[in-house]
Short mmCIF file of C-alpha atoms and ligand atoms in Angstrom, two decimals:
data_model
loop_
_atom_site.label_atom_id
_atom_site.label_comp_id
_atom_site.label_asym_id
_atom_site.label_seq_id
_atom_site.Cartn_x
_atom_site.Cartn_y
_atom_site.Cartn_z
CA MET A 1 0.08 0.13 0.06
CA ALA A 2 1.23 3.59 -0.91
CA MET A 3 1.33 4.85 2.52
CA SER A 4 3.63 7.70 1.39
CA ASP A 5 0.57 9.55 0.03
CA ARG A 6 -1.12 9.90 3.40
CA GLY A 7 -0.40 13.09 5.50
CA THR A 8 -0.94 14.53 8.91
CA TRP A 9 -2.16 17.96 10.26
CA GLY A 10 0.49 20.34 11.32
CA SER A 11 -0.99 21.37 14.56
CA ARG A 12 -4.22 21.22 16.52
CA PHE A 13 -5.13 24.65 15.27
CA GLY A 14 -4.73 23.49 11.73
CA PHE A 15 -6.93 20.52 12.19
CA VAL A 16 -9.58 22.66 14.09
CA LEU A 17 -9.58 25.15 11.14
CA ALA A 18 -9.75 22.44 8.55
CA ALA A 19 -12.65 20.56 10.37
CA SER A 20 -14.46 23.89 10.89
CA GLY A 21 -13.93 24.75 7.42
CA SER A 22 -15.72 21.38 6.43
CA ALA A 23 -18.53 22.08 8.83
CA VAL A 24 -19.03 25.72 8.04
CA GLY A 25 -20.73 25.82 4.54
CA LEU A 26 -23.94 26.34 2.67
CA GLY A 27 -25.53 24.42 5.52
CA ASN A 28 -24.85 27.20 8.05
CA ILE A 29 -25.36 30.34 5.99
CA TRP A 30 -28.16 29.14 3.66
CA GLY A 31 -29.65 26.00 5.39
CA PHE A 32 -29.73 26.99 8.96
CA PRO A 33 -31.60 30.42 8.63
CA THR A 34 -34.06 28.86 5.95
CA LYS A 35 -34.84 25.88 8.50
CA VAL A 36 -35.29 28.41 11.30
CA GLY A 37 -37.72 30.35 9.07
CA GLN A 38 -39.65 27.36 7.95
CA ASN A 39 -39.94 26.02 11.53
CA GLY A 40 -41.15 29.10 13.33
CA GLY A 41 -38.11 30.98 14.63
CA GLY A 42 -36.69 31.08 18.11
CA ALA A 43 -37.80 27.81 19.47
CA PHE A 44 -36.36 25.93 16.62
CA VAL A 45 -32.93 27.48 17.51
CA LEU A 46 -33.18 25.94 20.94
CA VAL A 47 -34.09 22.37 19.63
CA TYR A 48 -31.27 22.69 17.22
CA LEU A 49 -28.77 23.60 19.98
CA ALA A 50 -30.02 20.57 22.07
CA CYS A 51 -29.43 18.22 18.94
CA VAL A 52 -25.92 19.62 18.44
CA ILE A 53 -24.80 19.14 21.95
CA PHE A 54 -26.52 15.69 22.84
CA ILE A 55 -26.48 13.93 19.50
CA CYS A 56 -24.11 15.50 17.19
CA LEU A 57 -20.95 16.28 19.43
CA PRO A 58 -21.02 12.53 20.70
CA ILE A 59 -21.00 11.29 17.09
CA LEU A 60 -18.32 13.78 16.06
CA ILE A 61 -16.03 12.36 18.73
CA ALA A 62 -16.81 8.76 17.76
CA GLU A 63 -15.94 9.50 14.07
CA LEU A 64 -12.78 11.30 14.92
CA ALA A 65 -11.85 8.34 17.29
CA ILE A 66 -12.41 5.65 14.44
CA GLY A 67 -10.32 7.66 12.15
CA ARG A 68 -7.34 8.22 14.27
CA ARG A 69 -7.20 4.81 15.68
CA THR A 70 -7.11 3.30 12.13
CA SER A 71 -5.26 5.99 10.10
CA SER A 72 -7.51 4.93 7.26
CA ASP A 73 -10.27 6.10 4.91
CA PRO A 74 -13.72 4.91 6.07
CA VAL A 75 -13.73 1.68 4.21
CA GLY A 76 -10.31 0.68 5.40
CA ALA A 77 -11.24 1.90 8.96
CA TYR A 78 -14.22 -0.36 9.51
CA SER A 79 -12.41 -3.37 7.94
CA LYS A 80 -9.16 -2.81 10.21
CA LEU A 81 -11.35 -2.78 13.36
CA ARG A 82 -13.71 -5.56 12.23
CA PRO A 83 -11.92 -7.61 9.56
CA GLY A 84 -13.72 -10.23 7.59
CA THR A 85 -17.23 -8.72 8.35
CA ARG A 86 -19.59 -6.63 6.30
CA TRP A 87 -18.80 -3.50 8.32
CA TRP A 88 -16.61 -2.16 5.54
CA MET A 89 -19.98 -1.28 3.69
CA ALA A 90 -20.78 1.40 6.29
CA GLY A 91 -17.52 3.16 5.05
CA GLY A 92 -18.49 2.37 1.59
CA LEU A 93 -21.76 4.21 1.96
CA GLY A 94 -19.77 7.30 3.14
CA VAL A 95 -17.48 7.12 0.19
CA ALA A 96 -20.61 6.99 -2.24
CA ALA A 97 -22.24 9.68 -0.24
CA GLY A 98 -18.96 11.96 -0.72
CA PHE A 99 -19.47 11.82 -4.39
CA GLY A 100 -23.27 12.23 -4.13
CA VAL A 101 -23.40 15.19 -1.72
CA LEU A 102 -20.60 16.83 -3.72
CA SER A 103 -22.35 16.56 -6.92
CA PHE A 104 -25.29 18.83 -6.04
CA TYR A 105 -23.32 20.90 -3.46
CA SER A 106 -21.02 22.21 -6.36
CA VAL A 107 -24.03 23.26 -8.25
CA ILE A 108 -25.43 25.42 -5.57
CA ALA A 109 -21.83 26.59 -4.83
CA GLY A 110 -21.63 27.72 -8.60
CA TRP A 111 -24.62 29.93 -8.02
CA ALA A 112 -23.06 31.64 -5.00
CA LEU A 113 -20.08 32.26 -7.38
CA ALA A 114 -22.22 33.71 -10.08
CA TYR A 115 -24.10 35.96 -7.67
CA ILE A 116 -20.83 37.60 -6.55
CA TRP A 117 -20.76 39.19 -10.03
CA PHE A 118 -24.62 39.78 -10.19
CA THR A 119 -24.87 41.66 -6.99
CA ALA A 120 -21.55 43.42 -7.73
CA ILE A 121 -22.63 44.92 -10.88
CA GLY A 122 -26.19 45.53 -9.62
CA THR A 123 -28.11 43.43 -12.10
CA VAL A 124 -30.67 42.07 -9.56
CA SER A 125 -33.91 44.00 -9.28
CA SER A 126 -35.22 45.27 -5.92
CA ASP A 127 -38.70 44.13 -7.06
CA ALA A 128 -39.66 40.68 -5.50
CA LEU A 129 -41.11 39.19 -8.65
CA GLU A 130 -38.30 40.41 -10.97
CA SER A 131 -35.65 39.10 -8.47
CA ALA A 132 -37.23 35.64 -8.50
CA ALA A 133 -37.79 35.63 -12.30
CA PHE A 134 -33.86 36.57 -12.69
CA PHE A 135 -33.02 33.47 -10.36
CA THR A 136 -35.31 31.21 -12.47
CA GLU A 137 -33.93 32.45 -15.77
CA PHE A 138 -30.27 32.12 -14.67
CA THR A 139 -30.65 28.57 -13.09
CA GLY A 140 -32.38 27.50 -16.30
CA ARG A 141 -29.35 28.18 -18.64
CA ALA A 142 -27.22 25.06 -19.17
CA PRO A 143 -23.91 26.33 -20.39
CA ILE A 144 -23.26 28.83 -17.55
CA ASN A 145 -24.36 26.30 -14.86
CA LEU A 146 -22.28 23.69 -16.18
CA LEU A 147 -19.27 26.01 -16.34
CA LEU A 148 -19.87 27.30 -12.81
CA THR A 149 -20.09 23.72 -11.38
CA PHE A 150 -16.84 22.84 -13.12
CA VAL A 151 -15.05 25.88 -11.78
CA MET A 152 -16.03 25.09 -8.12
CA LEU A 153 -14.88 21.37 -8.68
CA ALA A 154 -11.85 22.22 -10.27
CA SER A 155 -10.99 24.78 -7.49
CA THR A 156 -11.63 22.08 -4.89
CA ALA A 157 -9.45 19.58 -6.81
CA GLY A 158 -6.81 22.29 -6.94
CA VAL A 159 -6.60 22.52 -3.25
CA LEU A 160 -6.58 18.74 -2.79
CA LEU A 161 -3.68 18.22 -4.97
CA GLY A 162 -1.54 20.07 -2.42
CA GLY A 163 -2.27 17.21 0.06
CA ILE A 164 -3.13 17.56 3.80
CA ARG A 165 -0.75 20.25 5.30
CA SER A 166 0.00 22.32 2.29
CA GLY A 167 -3.35 21.97 0.60
CA ILE A 168 -6.20 21.59 2.97
CA GLU A 169 -4.79 23.00 6.20
CA ARG A 170 -3.05 26.00 4.48
CA VAL A 171 -6.20 27.15 2.50
CA SER A 172 -8.40 26.67 5.65
CA LYS A 173 -6.08 28.69 7.77
CA LEU A 174 -6.28 31.50 5.27
CA LEU A 175 -10.01 31.33 4.52
CA MET A 176 -11.53 30.55 7.72
CA PRO A 177 -10.59 33.97 9.54
CA VAL A 178 -11.72 35.88 6.37
CA LEU A 179 -15.02 34.01 6.48
CA ALA A 180 -15.44 34.87 10.12
CA LEU A 181 -14.53 38.51 9.57
CA LEU A 182 -16.93 38.91 6.56
CA LEU A 183 -19.81 37.38 8.48
CA ILE A 184 -19.15 39.64 11.55
CA ILE A 185 -19.23 42.72 9.22
CA LEU A 186 -22.47 41.78 7.53
CA ALA A 187 -24.15 40.79 10.80
CA ILE A 188 -23.32 44.18 12.11
CA ARG A 189 -24.69 45.80 9.03
CA ALA A 190 -27.82 43.87 9.24
CA VAL A 191 -28.58 44.43 12.87
CA THR A 192 -28.30 48.23 12.25
CA LEU A 193 -30.85 48.28 9.46
CA PRO A 194 -34.27 49.85 9.90
CA GLY A 195 -36.74 47.20 11.06
CA ALA A 196 -33.98 45.00 12.43
CA ALA A 197 -35.68 44.74 15.85
CA GLU A 198 -38.62 42.77 14.26
CA GLY A 199 -36.36 40.30 12.81
CA LEU A 200 -34.17 39.86 15.80
CA ALA A 201 -37.41 39.29 17.96
CA TYR A 202 -38.54 36.53 15.55
CA TYR A 203 -35.09 35.02 15.63
CA LEU A 204 -34.58 35.02 19.44
CA LYS A 205 -38.00 34.91 21.13
CA PRO A 206 -39.10 31.34 21.29
CA ASP A 207 -42.63 30.57 20.51
CA PHE A 208 -43.00 27.05 21.75
CA SER A 209 -46.39 26.47 20.27
CA LYS A 210 -44.56 26.40 16.87
CA ALA A 211 -41.52 24.36 17.62
CA LEU A 212 -42.33 21.33 19.84
CA ASN A 213 -43.37 18.91 17.25
CA PHE A 214 -42.06 16.13 15.43
CA GLY A 215 -41.33 17.90 12.34
CA THR A 216 -39.24 20.47 13.98
CA LEU A 217 -37.42 17.96 15.82
CA ASN A 218 -36.64 16.04 12.64
CA ALA A 219 -35.50 19.19 10.75
CA ALA A 220 -33.34 20.37 13.56
CA LEU A 221 -31.44 17.03 13.98
CA GLY A 222 -31.21 16.65 10.06
CA GLN A 223 -29.72 20.24 9.88
CA ALA A 224 -27.19 19.63 12.79
CA PHE A 225 -26.07 16.62 11.22
CA PHE A 226 -25.38 18.23 7.70
CA SER A 227 -23.90 21.32 9.35
CA LEU A 228 -21.48 19.27 11.33
CA SER A 229 -20.43 17.02 8.29
CA LEU A 230 -21.54 14.05 10.12
CA GLY A 231 -22.53 10.58 8.76
CA LEU A 232 -20.40 10.47 5.69
CA GLY A 233 -16.89 9.75 7.15
CA THR A 234 -15.65 13.29 6.41
CA MET A 235 -14.76 13.68 10.16
CA LEU A 236 -13.41 10.23 10.25
CA VAL A 237 -11.09 11.07 7.26
CA TYR A 238 -10.11 14.29 9.04
CA GLY A 239 -9.46 12.34 12.25
CA SER A 240 -7.32 9.98 10.47
CA TYR A 241 -4.84 12.75 9.82
CA LEU A 242 -4.52 13.69 13.46
CA THR A 243 -1.67 12.75 15.63
CA LYS A 244 -1.93 11.06 18.99
CA ARG A 245 -0.62 14.24 20.64
CA GLU A 246 -3.95 16.00 20.01
CA GLY A 247 -6.95 15.50 22.36
CA ILE A 248 -10.00 14.54 20.42
CA ALA A 249 -12.67 15.79 22.81
CA ARG A 250 -11.16 19.28 23.04
CA ALA A 251 -10.69 19.45 19.33
CA ALA A 252 -14.36 18.37 18.60
CA ILE A 253 -15.76 20.89 21.09
CA MET A 254 -13.79 23.55 19.41
CA VAL A 255 -15.17 22.47 15.98
CA VAL A 256 -18.85 22.37 17.17
CA ALA A 257 -18.32 25.75 18.76
CA VAL A 258 -16.98 27.34 15.62
CA ASP A 259 -19.82 25.68 13.39
CA THR A 260 -22.57 26.68 15.77
CA SER A 261 -21.44 30.22 16.32
CA LEU A 262 -21.28 30.89 12.73
CA ALA A 263 -24.69 29.51 12.13
CA LEU A 264 -26.03 31.52 14.78
CA LEU A 265 -24.27 34.67 13.44
CA ALA A 266 -25.75 33.80 9.98
CA GLY A 267 -29.13 34.10 11.53
CA PHE A 268 -28.21 37.50 12.99
CA MET A 269 -27.29 38.51 9.20
CA ILE A 270 -30.34 37.09 7.42
CA PHE A 271 -33.53 37.71 9.81
CA PRO A 272 -32.90 41.58 10.38
CA SER A 273 -32.07 41.75 6.56
CA GLY A 274 -35.16 39.88 5.62
CA PHE A 275 -37.61 41.81 7.96
CA SER A 276 -36.22 44.99 6.73
CA ILE A 277 -37.92 44.31 3.36
CA PRO A 278 -41.69 45.15 3.29
CA GLY A 279 -43.92 42.24 3.24
CA PHE A 280 -41.30 39.54 4.25
CA ASP A 281 -42.57 36.26 5.30
CA PRO A 282 -39.87 33.99 6.81
CA SER A 283 -41.80 30.92 6.51
CA ALA A 284 -42.57 31.43 2.87
CA THR A 285 -39.21 32.03 1.57
CA GLY A 286 -37.66 28.65 1.49
CA PRO A 287 -34.54 28.24 -0.54
CA GLY A 288 -35.08 31.41 -2.23
CA LEU A 289 -34.12 33.21 0.88
CA ILE A 290 -30.47 33.48 -0.17
CA PHE A 291 -30.71 33.90 -3.94
CA ILE A 292 -33.91 36.02 -4.22
CA VAL A 293 -34.81 37.81 -1.11
CA LEU A 294 -31.28 38.95 -0.15
CA PRO A 295 -30.23 40.24 -3.58
CA GLN A 296 -33.48 42.22 -3.46
CA LEU A 297 -32.34 43.89 -0.28
CA PHE A 298 -28.76 44.66 -1.85
CA ALA A 299 -30.52 46.29 -4.66
CA THR A 300 -31.92 49.07 -2.59
CA LEU A 301 -29.25 49.34 0.42
CA PRO A 302 -26.89 52.10 0.29
CA GLY A 303 -23.63 50.38 -0.63
CA GLY A 304 -25.61 47.23 -1.45
CA GLN A 305 -23.48 46.26 -4.41
CA PHE A 306 -20.42 46.14 -1.90
CA PHE A 307 -22.34 44.21 0.69
CA GLY A 308 -24.01 41.89 -1.78
CA ALA A 309 -20.69 40.93 -3.38
CA THR A 310 -19.14 40.52 0.10
CA PHE A 311 -21.98 38.39 1.05
CA PHE A 312 -21.63 35.90 -1.83
CA ILE A 313 -17.97 35.92 -1.61
CA LEU A 314 -18.56 34.64 2.11
CA LEU A 315 -20.95 31.94 0.72
CA THR A 316 -18.55 30.87 -1.92
CA VAL A 317 -15.53 30.59 0.39
CA ALA A 318 -17.59 28.68 2.89
CA ALA A 319 -18.87 26.27 0.05
CA LEU A 320 -15.23 25.69 -1.10
CA THR A 321 -13.75 24.68 2.22
CA SER A 322 -16.72 22.22 2.66
CA ALA A 323 -16.41 20.80 -0.88
CA ILE A 324 -12.64 20.09 -0.19
CA SER A 325 -13.72 17.89 2.70
CA LEU A 326 -16.47 16.11 0.51
CA LEU A 327 -13.96 15.33 -2.27
CA GLU A 328 -11.36 14.17 0.22
CA VAL A 329 -13.38 11.18 1.50
CA PRO A 330 -13.34 9.21 -1.91
CA VAL A 331 -9.79 10.54 -2.61
CA ALA A 332 -8.71 9.17 0.67
CA HIS A 333 -10.41 5.87 -0.01
CA LEU A 334 -8.58 5.41 -3.35
CA ILE A 335 -5.17 6.27 -1.81
CA ASP A 336 -5.57 4.09 1.40
CA SER A 337 -7.59 1.15 0.24
CA HIS A 338 -6.24 0.99 -3.40
CA GLY A 339 -2.73 2.45 -3.16
CA TRP A 340 -3.33 5.33 -5.75
CA LYS A 341 -1.27 8.37 -6.03
CA ARG A 342 -2.96 11.51 -4.78
CA THR A 343 -2.81 13.27 -8.14
CA ARG A 344 -4.34 10.50 -9.99
CA ALA A 345 -7.14 10.10 -7.30
CA VAL A 346 -8.10 13.76 -7.09
CA LEU A 347 -8.37 14.05 -10.90
CA ILE A 348 -10.40 10.91 -11.39
CA VAL A 349 -12.69 11.68 -8.49
CA MET A 350 -13.20 15.17 -9.70
CA ILE A 351 -14.19 14.16 -13.23
CA ALA A 352 -16.61 11.61 -11.93
CA THR A 353 -18.19 13.93 -9.51
CA PHE A 354 -18.57 16.54 -12.50
CA ALA A 355 -20.35 13.79 -14.48
CA LEU A 356 -22.76 13.14 -11.63
CA ALA A 357 -23.28 16.83 -11.23
CA ILE A 358 -24.42 17.50 -14.84
CA PRO A 359 -28.07 16.33 -14.27
CA SER A 360 -28.30 18.30 -11.12
CA ALA A 361 -26.91 21.43 -12.82
CA LEU A 362 -29.69 21.00 -15.74
CA ALA A 363 -32.37 20.30 -13.20
CA ASN A 364 -33.70 23.79 -12.99
CA GLY A 365 -35.25 24.38 -16.27
CA ALA A 366 -32.25 23.69 -18.61
CA SER A 367 -33.39 20.12 -19.40
CA ASP A 368 -37.09 19.30 -19.21
CA PHE A 369 -36.22 15.67 -18.44
CA PHE A 370 -34.10 16.30 -15.54
CA THR A 371 -36.57 19.14 -14.20
CA HIS A 372 -39.36 16.80 -14.37
CA LEU A 373 -38.07 13.20 -13.80
CA PRO A 374 -40.67 10.68 -15.08
CA VAL A 375 -42.75 8.90 -12.50
CA ILE A 376 -41.58 10.88 -9.51
CA GLY A 377 -42.23 14.30 -11.14
CA LEU A 378 -39.61 16.10 -8.98
CA ASP A 379 -36.34 17.57 -10.30
CA PHE A 380 -33.12 15.80 -10.13
CA LEU A 381 -31.43 18.22 -7.79
CA THR A 382 -34.07 17.80 -5.11
CA VAL A 383 -34.06 13.97 -5.51
CA MET A 384 -30.28 14.03 -4.84
CA ILE A 385 -30.60 16.26 -1.82
CA THR A 386 -33.31 13.95 -0.36
CA VAL A 387 -31.52 10.74 -1.07
CA TRP A 388 -28.19 11.84 0.33
CA ASN A 389 -29.21 14.20 3.14
CA ASP A 390 -32.25 12.62 4.37
CA PHE A 391 -31.32 8.97 4.22
CA ALA A 392 -27.67 8.36 3.38
CA LEU A 393 -26.27 10.77 5.88
CA PRO A 394 -28.49 9.66 8.95
CA MET A 395 -27.78 6.05 8.04
CA GLY A 396 -24.16 6.62 8.10
CA GLY A 397 -24.43 8.26 11.58
CA LEU A 398 -26.53 5.41 12.82
CA PHE A 399 -23.87 3.00 11.74
CA THR A 400 -21.08 4.99 13.42
CA ALA A 401 -22.99 5.02 16.70
CA VAL A 402 -24.06 1.39 16.72
CA PHE A 403 -20.39 0.45 15.64
CA VAL A 404 -18.76 2.39 18.35
CA GLY A 405 -21.36 1.45 20.97
CA TYR A 406 -21.85 -2.16 20.44
CA VAL A 407 -19.20 -3.63 18.08
CA TRP A 408 -15.85 -1.80 18.67
CA ARG A 409 -17.21 -0.97 22.09
CA ILE A 410 -17.06 2.03 24.33
CA ASP A 411 -13.94 0.90 26.30
CA ASN A 412 -11.79 0.53 23.17
CA ALA A 413 -13.08 3.80 21.94
CA LEU A 414 -12.20 5.45 25.32
CA GLU A 415 -8.75 3.96 25.06
CA GLU A 416 -8.26 5.96 21.91
CA LEU A 417 -9.98 9.16 23.21
CA LEU A 418 -7.80 9.05 26.36
CA ALA A 419 -4.48 8.44 24.75
CA GLU A 420 -1.69 10.53 26.08
CA GLN A 421 -3.84 11.56 29.08
CA ALA A 422 -6.16 13.44 26.78
CA TRP A 423 -8.85 15.72 28.51
CA PHE A 424 -12.24 14.23 28.29
CA PRO A 425 -14.77 15.09 30.90
CA GLY A 426 -18.19 13.41 30.78
CA ARG A 427 -16.92 10.25 29.18
CA GLN A 428 -19.47 8.16 30.85
CA LEU A 429 -22.20 10.28 29.61
CA TRP A 430 -20.62 10.21 26.15
CA GLY A 431 -20.80 6.29 26.23
CA MET A 432 -24.45 6.46 27.21
CA LEU A 433 -25.41 8.96 24.60
CA ILE A 434 -23.63 6.87 21.81
CA ARG A 435 -25.15 3.65 22.91
CA TYR A 436 -28.81 4.95 23.47
CA ALA A 437 -29.56 8.40 22.64
CA CYS A 438 -27.88 8.69 19.27
CA PRO A 439 -29.25 5.48 17.53
CA ALA A 440 -32.73 6.39 18.97
CA ALA A 441 -32.68 9.92 17.71
CA ILE A 442 -31.30 9.02 14.31
CA PHE A 443 -33.80 6.35 13.98
CA LEU A 444 -36.30 9.14 14.47
CA ILE A 445 -34.79 11.35 11.80
CA ILE A 446 -35.09 8.43 9.28
CA PHE A 447 -38.57 7.47 10.36
CA GLY A 448 -39.84 11.02 10.39
CA THR A 449 -38.50 11.65 6.86
CA LEU A 450 -40.23 8.52 5.54
CA ARG A 451 -43.48 9.42 7.29
CA GLY A 452 -43.36 13.01 5.87
CA MET A 453 -42.90 11.55 2.34
CA ILE A 454 -45.92 9.29 2.56
CA THR A 455 -48.31 11.69 4.30
N1 LIG B 501 -21.16 20.78 6.66
C1 LIG B 501 -21.12 21.35 5.36
C2 LIG B 501 -22.06 22.54 5.35
O1 LIG B 501 -22.71 22.83 6.31
C3 LIG B 501 -21.33 20.38 4.17
C4 LIG B 501 -20.45 19.27 4.41
C5 LIG B 501 -19.18 19.01 4.09
C6 LIG B 501 -21.11 17.97 4.69
N2 LIG B 501 -18.93 17.83 4.45
C7 LIG B 501 -19.95 17.05 4.70
C8 LIG B 501 -22.22 17.53 5.04
C9 LIG B 501 -20.14 15.71 5.12
C10 LIG B 501 -22.51 16.14 5.42
C11 LIG B 501 -21.40 15.32 5.49
O2 LIG B 501 -22.40 23.04 4.24
#
């Protein structure tokens, strides 16, 4: 096996920034505020925080522990810990999901890239209907969407060619502080807009009559999973580049803190902005929140072209550092389990992902077939999001929890987590959460999604 193409992080700080770069993405800046809007505001935020602390943090720790113990890609990791069993398939699901998620993720990242330009030159109208029409017309054009998707994938591959330390780690160290700074500037601008108070009240005042139901719990847990890059082996792979010197629990808490603060900060940017537009209805916006509603605001705001371009630069950067971590999962698999050279692995995975992304890029009007798939009637992009986010990722998370809780077992995992006298308070609680709370909660996500589809 070509172990020479495997790297390690240069420092804990480098790891935390790279893993935070993976976690902070479209899920934080687009997904989180959209879900808050669709699920009634402040109370959803509290449910989300509970999911992050009690379900996602334990799973993040578990993934990192498996990765570091085995120094392997997900397939190699499961087969090293339980050779001769079918557990490697849990890793295989993650490798497939890396392709799958990235194939639609890169299409949306391409839109973010294009909107840097659209908002900078001021082509989007301040009128709601015209802004929506502009988005529909733009996403319906094939050549530009394919080109943008390709540019995002090629940039992602470009970073990965540099390897762990001088590729992923270096770029994350450069981009993550920029990202946090841009988000802070935009949030300050937003909370000082006229009408900001109404948006803040919506975001921060929990109305429990709206949030305490099955659908909200389901949405919150799914969102927390996606936002923390769990269930796919991304964190397992990032953990496999950690050295024994770094305490896993401490690093995991830092990553969760960064990801969650930036999601919350995105809410401080989006809700005051939205409510400053007359007639804004947070629950009716859906995915158009970012690409239709905000550009409308930027079209009227003094300095809006500047703030608009800044916002979409932020979104593009966030998406890039996440895309890197998605592509790295299949790449690590080819290097670790098949002995490929990094360069070859990166190029082939990139081309394969682009091929899989084509139908998603054409699913918004450019191709009738992919816009209205036969039999199901949905567009291809929506189908991809559902298959991977709503099923594959929770399944991956369930496998991780069951594997660590009952197969590899808590005491063996703890040996890894406590290596070099690492700091890990609440280890007993962690074991309980992994064995009981996590599998039960994830079961609930999958069941809830199925039920929502049928009814
Ligand atoms: N967490 C990223 C976001 O919030 C997306 C992402 C990167 C991801 N790697 C992942 C999601 C692995 C699930 C699994 O946008």
